[in-house]
Coordinates of C-alpha atoms in Angstrom, one line a residue:
X15 CA 120.1 147.4 -7.8
X16 CA 117.5 144.7 -8.0
X17 CA 116.9 143.0 -4.6
X18 CA 116.4 139.3 -4.2
X19 CA 113.1 138.1 -2.7
X20 CA 112.5 135.9 0.4
X21 CA 111.6 132.3 0.1
X22 CA 110.6 129.8 2.9
X23 CA 112.5 126.6 2.8
X24 CA 112.0 123.4 4.8
X25 CA 115.7 122.3 5.2
X26 CA 115.4 119.3 7.6
X27 CA 113.3 117.9 10.4
X28 CA 112.0 120.8 12.5
X29 CA 114.1 123.3 10.5
X30 CA 112.8 126.1 8.3
X31 CA 114.6 129.1 7.1
X32 CA 114.1 132.2 5.0
X33 CA 116.4 132.4 2.0
X34 CA 117.1 135.1 -0.5
X35 CA 115.9 133.9 -3.9
X36 CA 117.5 134.8 -7.2
X37 CA 116.3 138.1 -8.8
X38 CA 113.6 137.1 -11.4
X39 CA 114.4 137.3 -15.1
X40 CA 112.3 139.4 -17.4
X41 CA 108.9 137.9 -18.0
X42 CA 108.4 135.6 -21.0
X43 CA 105.3 136.1 -23.2
X44 CA 102.3 134.7 -21.3
X45 CA 103.8 135.1 -17.9
X46 CA 102.8 137.3 -14.9
X47 CA 104.6 138.3 -11.8
X48 CA 102.6 138.6 -8.5
X49 CA 103.8 140.0 -5.2
X50 CA 102.5 138.4 -2.0
X51 CA 99.9 139.9 0.3
X52 CA 99.2 136.8 2.5
X53 CA 99.8 133.1 2.6
X54 CA 98.2 130.5 4.8
X55 CA 99.7 127.6 6.6
X56 CA 97.9 124.3 5.9
X57 CA 98.8 123.1 9.4
X58 CA 98.2 119.4 9.1
X59 CA 100.2 118.8 5.9
X60 CA 102.9 121.4 6.6
X61 CA 103.5 120.0 10.1
X62 CA 103.9 116.5 8.6
X63 CA 106.7 118.0 6.4
X64 CA 108.2 120.0 9.3
X65 CA 108.3 116.9 11.5
X66 CA 109.5 114.6 8.7
X67 CA 106.3 112.4 9.2
X68 CA 105.2 112.6 5.5
X69 CA 105.7 109.9 2.9
X70 CA 109.1 109.4 1.4
X71 CA 107.9 110.9 -1.9
X72 CA 106.2 113.7 -0.1
X73 CA 104.1 115.1 -2.9
X74 CA 103.7 112.8 -5.9
X75 CA 102.1 115.7 -7.9
X76 CA 105.4 117.6 -7.6
X77 CA 108.1 115.1 -7.0
X78 CA 109.8 112.6 -9.3
X79 CA 110.6 109.2 -7.8
X80 CA 113.6 109.4 -5.4
X81 CA 113.2 113.1 -4.8
X82 CA 114.5 113.8 -1.2
X83 CA 112.2 115.3 1.3
X84 CA 114.6 118.1 2.1
X85 CA 115.4 120.8 1.2
X86 CA 112.2 122.0 -0.4
X87 CA 109.8 124.9 -0.7
X88 CA 106.2 124.2 0.2
X89 CA 102.8 125.7 0.8
X90 CA 99.7 126.0 -1.3
X91 CA 97.5 128.9 0.0
X92 CA 99.2 132.0 -1.5
X93 CA 97.4 135.3 -2.3
X94 CA 99.1 138.2 -4.1
X95 CA 98.7 141.2 -6.4
X96 CA 99.7 141.2 -10.1
X97 CA 102.6 143.6 -10.4
X98 CA 103.6 142.8 -14.0
X99 CA 101.9 141.0 -16.8
X100 CA 102.6 139.7 -20.3
X101 CA 99.5 137.6 -20.4
X102 CA 96.4 138.5 -22.2
X103 CA 93.4 139.2 -19.8
X104 CA 95.6 139.5 -16.7
X105 CA 95.8 143.1 -15.5
X106 CA 98.3 144.7 -13.1
X107 CA 96.6 145.2 -9.7
X108 CA 94.4 142.1 -9.9
X109 CA 94.3 140.0 -6.6
X110 CA 95.0 136.4 -7.3
X111 CA 95.1 133.0 -5.5
X112 CA 97.7 130.3 -6.4
X113 CA 98.7 126.9 -5.1
X114 CA 102.2 128.1 -4.5
X115 CA 104.8 128.1 -1.7
X116 CA 105.3 130.8 0.9
X117 CA 107.4 133.6 -0.5
X118 CA 107.4 137.2 -1.6
X119 CA 107.1 136.8 -5.3
X120 CA 105.9 134.2 -7.9
X121 CA 106.2 134.2 -11.7
X122 CA 103.2 132.4 -12.9
X123 CA 101.2 131.2 -16.0
X124 CA 97.6 132.5 -16.2
X125 CA 96.2 128.9 -16.0
X126 CA 97.5 128.4 -12.4
X127 CA 96.0 131.6 -11.0
X128 CA 92.5 132.4 -9.8
X129 CA 91.2 135.9 -9.6
X130 CA 89.9 137.0 -6.1
X131 CA 87.1 139.5 -6.2
X132 CA 87.4 142.7 -4.2
X133 CA 84.5 141.5 -1.9
X134 CA 86.8 138.8 -0.4
X135 CA 89.6 140.0 1.9
X136 CA 93.0 138.6 1.0
X137 CA 93.3 137.1 4.5
X138 CA 90.1 135.2 4.0
X139 CA 91.1 134.2 0.5
X140 CA 94.0 132.1 2.0
X141 CA 91.2 129.7 3.1
X142 CA 90.5 128.8 -0.6
X143 CA 92.6 125.7 -0.7
X144 CA 91.0 124.3 2.5
X145 CA 87.5 125.3 1.3
X146 CA 88.2 123.4 -1.9
X147 CA 89.2 120.4 0.1
X148 CA 86.1 120.6 2.3
X149 CA 83.8 120.9 -0.7
X150 CA 85.4 117.8 -2.2
X151 CA 85.0 115.9 1.1
X152 CA 81.3 116.7 1.2
X153 CA 80.9 115.5 -2.4
X154 CA 82.8 112.3 -1.6
X155 CA 80.6 111.8 1.4
X156 CA 77.4 112.1 -0.6
X157 CA 75.8 114.1 2.2
X158 CA 72.0 114.5 1.6
X159 CA 69.0 116.3 3.1
X160 CA 68.3 114.9 6.6
X161 CA 71.6 113.2 7.2
X162 CA 73.2 112.9 10.6
X163 CA 76.8 113.8 10.1
X164 CA 79.7 113.6 12.6
X165 CA 83.0 115.3 12.0
X166 CA 86.0 114.0 14.0
X167 CA 88.6 116.8 14.2
X168 CA 88.0 120.6 14.3
X169 CA 91.0 121.8 12.4
X170 CA 90.3 124.1 9.5
X171 CA 89.3 121.4 7.0
X172 CA 87.1 119.7 9.6
X173 CA 85.4 123.0 10.5
X174 CA 84.8 123.9 6.9
X175 CA 83.5 120.5 6.2
X176 CA 81.0 120.7 9.0
X177 CA 79.9 124.1 7.7
X178 CA 79.3 122.8 4.2
X179 CA 77.6 119.7 5.5
X180 CA 74.8 122.0 6.8
X181 CA 74.7 123.7 3.4
X182 CA 74.3 120.3 1.7
X183 CA 71.2 119.6 3.8
X184 CA 72.4 117.6 6.8
X185 CA 69.8 117.7 9.6
X186 CA 72.4 117.5 12.4
X187 CA 76.1 118.1 12.3
X188 CA 78.3 117.3 15.3
X189 CA 82.0 118.0 15.7
X190 CA 84.4 116.2 18.1
X191 CA 87.4 118.3 18.9
X192 CA 89.7 118.5 22.0
X193 CA 90.3 122.3 22.0
X194 CA 87.6 124.6 23.3
X195 CA 88.4 127.4 20.8
X196 CA 87.9 125.1 17.9
X197 CA 84.6 123.7 19.3
X198 CA 83.3 127.3 19.6
X199 CA 84.4 128.0 16.0
X200 CA 82.4 124.9 14.9
X201 CA 79.2 126.3 16.6
X202 CA 79.8 129.7 15.1
X203 CA 79.9 128.2 11.6
X204 CA 76.7 126.3 12.0
X205 CA 77.4 123.0 13.7
X206 CA 74.6 121.8 15.9
X207 CA 76.9 120.6 18.7
X208 CA 80.5 120.2 19.5
X209 CA 82.0 117.8 22.0
X210 CA 85.4 117.1 23.5
X211 CA 86.7 113.5 22.9
X212 CA 85.1 111.2 25.4
X213 CA 81.9 113.2 25.6
X214 CA 80.7 111.9 22.3
X215 CA 78.8 108.6 23.0
X216 CA 78.8 106.4 19.9
X217 CA 75.4 105.0 19.1
X218 CA 76.1 103.5 15.6
X219 CA 73.5 105.8 14.0
X220 CA 75.4 108.4 12.0
X221 CA 74.7 108.4 8.2
X222 CA 78.2 110.0 7.5
X223 CA 81.3 110.2 9.6
X224 CA 84.2 112.5 8.5
X225 CA 87.6 111.6 9.9
X226 CA 89.7 114.9 9.9
X227 CA 91.9 114.5 13.0
X228 CA 95.1 113.5 11.2
X229 CA 95.3 110.5 13.5
X230 CA 94.5 107.1 11.9
X231 CA 93.6 105.6 15.3
X232 CA 90.5 107.8 15.2
X233 CA 89.1 105.4 12.6
X234 CA 88.0 103.1 15.4
X235 CA 85.9 105.9 16.8
X236 CA 84.5 106.7 13.4
X237 CA 83.4 103.0 13.0
X238 CA 81.7 103.1 16.4
X239 CA 79.6 106.1 15.3
X240 CA 78.7 104.9 11.9
X241 CA 75.3 103.4 11.3
X242 CA 74.3 100.5 9.0
X243 CA 75.8 100.9 5.6
X244 CA 77.0 104.4 6.5
X245 CA 79.9 106.1 4.9
X246 CA 83.2 107.0 6.6
X247 CA 85.3 109.5 4.7
X248 CA 89.0 109.9 5.5
X249 CA 89.7 113.6 4.9
X250 CA 93.0 113.4 6.8
X251 CA 96.5 113.0 5.2
X252 CA 98.3 110.6 7.5
X253 CA 101.7 110.6 5.9
X254 CA 103.8 107.8 7.5
X255 CA 101.5 107.5 10.6
X256 CA 100.1 104.1 11.2
X257 CA 97.6 102.5 13.6
X258 CA 95.9 99.1 13.9
X259 CA 92.2 99.5 13.0
X260 CA 89.5 97.0 14.1
X261 CA 87.8 95.9 10.9
X262 CA 86.0 93.0 12.5
X263 CA 82.5 92.9 14.0
X264 CA 81.2 96.5 13.7
X265 CA 82.8 97.4 10.4
X266 CA 82.0 94.1 8.8
X267 CA 78.5 93.5 10.1
X268 CA 77.3 97.0 9.4
X269 CA 78.6 96.9 5.9
X270 CA 80.3 100.2 6.3
X271 CA 81.8 102.2 3.3
X272 CA 85.3 103.5 4.0
X273 CA 86.5 106.0 1.4
X274 CA 89.3 108.5 0.9
X275 CA 88.8 112.1 -0.2
X276 CA 91.6 113.9 -2.0
X277 CA 91.2 117.3 -3.6
X278 CA 93.4 116.9 -6.6
X279 CA 90.7 115.1 -8.5
X280 CA 87.0 115.9 -9.0
X281 CA 84.9 112.9 -7.8
X282 CA 83.9 110.7 -10.6
X283 CA 80.2 111.2 -10.2
X284 CA 80.7 115.0 -10.7
X285 CA 83.0 115.0 -13.7
X286 CA 80.2 115.1 -16.4
X287 CA 79.3 118.6 -15.3
X288 CA 82.1 119.9 -13.0
X289 CA 85.7 120.9 -13.6
X290 CA 88.3 122.6 -11.5
X291 CA 87.1 126.1 -12.6
X292 CA 83.5 125.5 -11.7
X293 CA 84.5 124.0 -8.4
X294 CA 86.7 127.1 -7.6
X295 CA 83.8 129.4 -8.5
X296 CA 81.8 127.6 -5.8
X297 CA 84.7 128.1 -3.4
X298 CA 84.6 131.8 -4.1
X299 CA 80.9 131.9 -3.4
X300 CA 81.4 130.2 -0.1
X301 CA 84.3 132.6 0.8
X302 CA 81.9 135.6 0.7
X303 CA 80.6 134.5 4.1
X304 CA 82.1 136.9 6.7
X305 CA 81.8 134.3 9.5
X306 CA 84.9 132.7 8.1
X307 CA 87.0 135.6 9.4
X308 CA 86.7 134.0 12.8
X309 CA 88.9 131.2 11.6
X310 CA 91.8 133.5 10.6
X311 CA 94.2 134.2 13.4
X312 CA 95.9 137.7 13.4
X313 CA 98.5 137.6 10.6
X314 CA 102.1 137.3 11.6
X315 CA 105.0 138.8 9.7
X316 CA 106.7 136.5 7.2
X317 CA 110.0 137.2 8.8
X318 CA 108.8 135.3 11.9
X319 CA 108.1 132.1 9.9
X320 CA 110.7 129.9 11.6
X321 CA 109.3 130.8 15.1
X322 CA 105.8 130.3 13.9
X323 CA 106.4 126.7 12.8
X324 CA 108.2 126.0 16.1
X325 CA 105.1 127.3 18.0
X326 CA 102.7 125.3 16.0
X327 CA 104.8 122.1 16.4
X328 CA 104.9 122.6 20.2
X329 CA 101.2 123.4 20.5
X330 CA 99.2 122.6 17.3
X331 CA 95.9 123.3 19.1
X332 CA 96.8 126.9 19.8
X333 CA 95.9 128.1 16.3
X334 CA 93.0 128.0 13.8
X335 CA 94.2 129.3 10.5
X336 CA 97.7 130.8 10.6
X337 CA 98.5 133.5 8.0
X338 CA 101.7 135.3 7.0
X339 CA 101.6 138.9 6.0
X340 CA 104.3 140.2 3.6

């Protein structure tokens, strides 16, 4: 008898459940089947969905207008092994990454998978989506040699952005984050200093400020830190969260640049030479760094997923990068 596979479903505000999916049909030509090793929770975005704080069309890249928020599958940091292939050039046994939801099995087309080399552990490979986001943030920020960079928020994206800012040539990278464990992680990844909120004293001298807290009210703090004609990059996805922001004296007089970063597009100034494949090759290069393993919390069994989301909701600062093991 063919057994059905488990799928994670968000079924309502603060409700997730594991469901048995339908047994998969025989593969069509050009398809592959992959079985999960690990998948990572993108905490900021997935907690927005869990708490029903996202936009009404939650993911325009997936949803048609009017699509309800619930029920839905979600997730985009999935790593598995190819167990069956009818696609040329994709071999059984290959480890692959895909922007796919949490679950035991996915049937995929070759164009949506990325091969993970044996040198990168599958747990670390679940950081690929966040690393891709952080790389795009650094590109959008235009960080250059000698820049003074401040990152507000030490979640995974903020920490990886701080790490890549040093790679890009920033002379000094500071991270502001309330949780001590995350501040220590920032230092271990190369940040020059890490402060708790309130210890950072804005002096209006930063060349680049990255807002990665998930809280739009933090933009006021970003403005206070930014120097003349500096760039503030919003890496956060706020969903339905709103906050009044002071765009008067400091923002206006300093001629500040406020820009959004979003990973689904390559920045325009890169598109002549870069595409998604080249960007992901750079992601893989960065994922060879063993320091990143310090970001990955001990994997938890997929069967415990509902309890894991409840714990993250209650205390989001308890975790760095949460990973399911299948």
